[in-house]
Short mmCIF file of C-alpha atoms in Angstrom, two decimals:
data_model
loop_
_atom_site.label_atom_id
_atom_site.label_comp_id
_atom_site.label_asym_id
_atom_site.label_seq_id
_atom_site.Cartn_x
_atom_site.Cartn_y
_atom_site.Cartn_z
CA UNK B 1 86.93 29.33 -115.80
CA UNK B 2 90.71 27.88 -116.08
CA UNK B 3 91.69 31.02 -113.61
CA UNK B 4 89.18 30.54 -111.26
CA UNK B 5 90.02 26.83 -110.92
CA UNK B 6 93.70 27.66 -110.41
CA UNK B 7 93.04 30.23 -107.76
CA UNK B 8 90.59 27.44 -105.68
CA UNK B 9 93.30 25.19 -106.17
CA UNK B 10 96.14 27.63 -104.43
CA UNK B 11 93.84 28.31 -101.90
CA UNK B 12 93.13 24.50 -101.08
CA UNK B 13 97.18 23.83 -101.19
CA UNK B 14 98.07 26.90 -98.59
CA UNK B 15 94.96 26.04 -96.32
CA UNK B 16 96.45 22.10 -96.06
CA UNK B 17 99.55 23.78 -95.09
CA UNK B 18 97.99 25.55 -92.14
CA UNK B 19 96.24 22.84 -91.20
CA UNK B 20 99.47 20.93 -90.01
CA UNK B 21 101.03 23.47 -88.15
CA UNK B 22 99.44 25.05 -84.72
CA UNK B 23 98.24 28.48 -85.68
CA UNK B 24 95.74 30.45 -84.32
CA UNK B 25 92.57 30.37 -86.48
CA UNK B 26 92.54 34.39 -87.14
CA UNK B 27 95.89 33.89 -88.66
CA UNK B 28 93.82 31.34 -90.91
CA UNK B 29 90.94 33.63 -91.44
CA UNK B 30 92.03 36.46 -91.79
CA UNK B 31 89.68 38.14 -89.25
CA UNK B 32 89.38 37.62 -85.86
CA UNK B 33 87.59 34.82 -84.58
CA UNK B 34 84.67 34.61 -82.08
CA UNK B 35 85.35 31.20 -80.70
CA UNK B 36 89.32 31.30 -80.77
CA UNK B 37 89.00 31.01 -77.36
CA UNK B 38 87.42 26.97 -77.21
CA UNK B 39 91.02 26.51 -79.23
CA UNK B 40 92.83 27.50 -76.10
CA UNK B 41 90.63 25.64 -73.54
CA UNK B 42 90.96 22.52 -75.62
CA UNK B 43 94.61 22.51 -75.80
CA UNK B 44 94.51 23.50 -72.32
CA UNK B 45 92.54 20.59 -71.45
CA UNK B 46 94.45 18.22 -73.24
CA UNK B 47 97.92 19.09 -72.20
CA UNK B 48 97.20 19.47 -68.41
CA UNK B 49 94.96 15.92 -69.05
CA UNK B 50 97.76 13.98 -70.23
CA UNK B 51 100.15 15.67 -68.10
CA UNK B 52 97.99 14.93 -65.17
CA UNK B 53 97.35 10.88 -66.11
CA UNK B 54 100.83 10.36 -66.60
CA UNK B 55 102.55 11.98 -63.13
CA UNK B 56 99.58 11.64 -60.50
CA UNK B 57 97.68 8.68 -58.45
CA UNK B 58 93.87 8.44 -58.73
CA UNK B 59 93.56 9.32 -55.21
CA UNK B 60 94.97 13.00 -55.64
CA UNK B 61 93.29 16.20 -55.63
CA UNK B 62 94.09 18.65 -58.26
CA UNK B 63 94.08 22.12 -57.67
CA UNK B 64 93.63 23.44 -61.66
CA UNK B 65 91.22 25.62 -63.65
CA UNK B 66 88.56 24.20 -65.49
CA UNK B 67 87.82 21.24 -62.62
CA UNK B 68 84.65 20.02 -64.14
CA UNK B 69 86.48 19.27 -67.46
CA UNK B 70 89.74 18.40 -65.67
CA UNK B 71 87.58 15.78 -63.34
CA UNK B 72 85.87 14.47 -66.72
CA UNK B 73 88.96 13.32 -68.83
CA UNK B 74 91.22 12.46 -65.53
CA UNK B 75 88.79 10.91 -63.06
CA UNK B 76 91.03 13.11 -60.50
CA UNK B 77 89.18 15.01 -57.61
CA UNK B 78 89.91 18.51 -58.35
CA UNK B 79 89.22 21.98 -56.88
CA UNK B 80 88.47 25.36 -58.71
CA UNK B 81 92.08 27.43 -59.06
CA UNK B 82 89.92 30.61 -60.30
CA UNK B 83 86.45 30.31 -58.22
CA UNK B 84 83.66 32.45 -59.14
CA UNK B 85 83.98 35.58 -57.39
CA UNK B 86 81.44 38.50 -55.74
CA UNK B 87 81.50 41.40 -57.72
CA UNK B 88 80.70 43.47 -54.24
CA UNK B 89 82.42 41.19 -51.52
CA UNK B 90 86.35 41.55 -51.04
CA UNK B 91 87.93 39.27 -53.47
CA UNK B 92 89.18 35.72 -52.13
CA UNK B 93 92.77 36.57 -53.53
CA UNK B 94 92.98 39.99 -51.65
CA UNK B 95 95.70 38.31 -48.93
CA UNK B 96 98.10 36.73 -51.18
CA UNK B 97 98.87 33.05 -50.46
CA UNK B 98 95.55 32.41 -48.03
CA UNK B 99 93.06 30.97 -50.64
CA UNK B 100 95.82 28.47 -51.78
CA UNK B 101 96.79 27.79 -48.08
CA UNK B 102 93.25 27.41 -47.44
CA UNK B 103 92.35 25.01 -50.67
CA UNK B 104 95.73 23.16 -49.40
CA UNK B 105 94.05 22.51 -45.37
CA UNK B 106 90.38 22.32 -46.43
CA UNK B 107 90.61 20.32 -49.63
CA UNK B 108 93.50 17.81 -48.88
CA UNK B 109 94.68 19.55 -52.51
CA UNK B 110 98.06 17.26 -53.29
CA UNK B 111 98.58 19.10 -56.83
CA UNK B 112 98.57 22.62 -57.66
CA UNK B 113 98.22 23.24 -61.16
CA UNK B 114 99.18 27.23 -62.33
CA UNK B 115 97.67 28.16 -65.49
CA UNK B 116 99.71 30.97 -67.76
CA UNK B 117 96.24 31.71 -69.28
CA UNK B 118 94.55 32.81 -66.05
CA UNK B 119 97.42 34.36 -63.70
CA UNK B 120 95.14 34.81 -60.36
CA UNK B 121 96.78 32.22 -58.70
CA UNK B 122 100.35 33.16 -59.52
CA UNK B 123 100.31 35.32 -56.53
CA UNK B 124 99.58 32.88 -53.93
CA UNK B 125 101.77 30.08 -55.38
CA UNK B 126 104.79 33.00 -54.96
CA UNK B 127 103.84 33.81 -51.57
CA UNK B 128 103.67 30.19 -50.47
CA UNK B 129 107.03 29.89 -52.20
CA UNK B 130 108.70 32.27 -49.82
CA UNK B 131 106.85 32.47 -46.22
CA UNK B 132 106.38 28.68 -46.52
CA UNK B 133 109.52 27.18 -48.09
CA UNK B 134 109.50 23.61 -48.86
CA UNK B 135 105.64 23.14 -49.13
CA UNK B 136 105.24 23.65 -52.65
CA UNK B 137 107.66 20.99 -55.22
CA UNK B 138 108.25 22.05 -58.89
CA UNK B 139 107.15 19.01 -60.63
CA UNK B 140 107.43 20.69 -64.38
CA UNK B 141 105.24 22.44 -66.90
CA UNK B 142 103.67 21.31 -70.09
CA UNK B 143 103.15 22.82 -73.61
CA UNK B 144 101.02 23.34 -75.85
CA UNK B 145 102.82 21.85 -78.53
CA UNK B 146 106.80 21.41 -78.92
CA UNK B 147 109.13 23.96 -78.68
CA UNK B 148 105.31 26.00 -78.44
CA UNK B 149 104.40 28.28 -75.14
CA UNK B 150 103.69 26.65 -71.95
CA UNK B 151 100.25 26.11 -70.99
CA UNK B 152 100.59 25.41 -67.29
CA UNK B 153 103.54 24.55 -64.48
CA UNK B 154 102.77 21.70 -62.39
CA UNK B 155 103.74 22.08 -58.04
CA UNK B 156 102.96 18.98 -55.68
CA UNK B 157 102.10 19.78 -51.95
CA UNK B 158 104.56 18.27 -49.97
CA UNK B 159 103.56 18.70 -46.19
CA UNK B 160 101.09 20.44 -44.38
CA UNK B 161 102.50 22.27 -41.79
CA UNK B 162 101.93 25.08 -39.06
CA UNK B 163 103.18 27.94 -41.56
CA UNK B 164 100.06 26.89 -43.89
CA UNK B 165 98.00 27.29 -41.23
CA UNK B 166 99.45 30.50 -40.41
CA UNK B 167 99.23 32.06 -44.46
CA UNK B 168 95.79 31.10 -44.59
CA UNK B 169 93.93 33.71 -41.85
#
């Protein structure tokens, strides 16, 4: 009985040692975990949330994954990054840079908000970079904890111009 109490009570001492430091919770477990992925999408939420409150006006439109949630904790308009796509129809990121130029003339979209989880709109953001200089602004990125991985970089739309126009056909 005395060795089975000791061994609960080295478990409970390393588990309150995990539980203040960001790990993932297979490295708790042992074995992977089903819903490790809500872990992500929650500190993804967060961090681009607080990011978002503290560096935009009310009356922008966010260009970011996850809009519903995004819209929910921000109050921010905001516009899919990653839309559901066709299986069967061409997909909406085949031209690179034309579904961001087109989110940026259709949608007013004044922040553009690139995930590292979901990398579909890397390409566009690059191509805007260099046929359209000067439209896009680094603003920054944010982490998912410090001196942890970034979680998303942060570009403001600048101007509108005849180049947009011409990226997004």
């Amino acid at each position: 009985l005395v060795l089975f109490a000791a061994g609960i009570a080295a478990r409970q001492v390393a588990l309150r040692r995990l539980v203040y430091r960001p790990v993932s919770a297979e490295a708790v477990l042992g074995v992977p975990y089903v819903g490790q992925f809500l872990v992500g999408n929650a500190s993804y939420l967060s961090i681009v949330s607080r990011w978002l409150l503290g560096h935009t006006a009310p009356t922008d439109r966010i260009l970011v994954d996850l809009p519903a949630a995004i819209y929910l904790y921000t109050a921010r308009q905001t516009v899919a990054a990653t839309p559901v796509e066709s299986a069967i129809a061409p997909s909406l990121f085949a031209h690179p840079g034309a579904y961001l130029a087109r989110r940026i003339l259709d949608d007013s979209v004044a922040v553009v908000v690139l995930s590292v989880q979901r990398q579909r709109l890397t390409g566009d953001v690059i191509e805007m970079y260099q046929r359209c200089p000067g439209v896009l602004r680094y603003l920054g990125n944010a982490r998912f904890w410090s001196g942890g991985p970034i979680g998303a970089h942060f570009y403001q739309v600048t101007h509108r111009d005849g180049c947009v126009e011409q990226v997004s056909r």
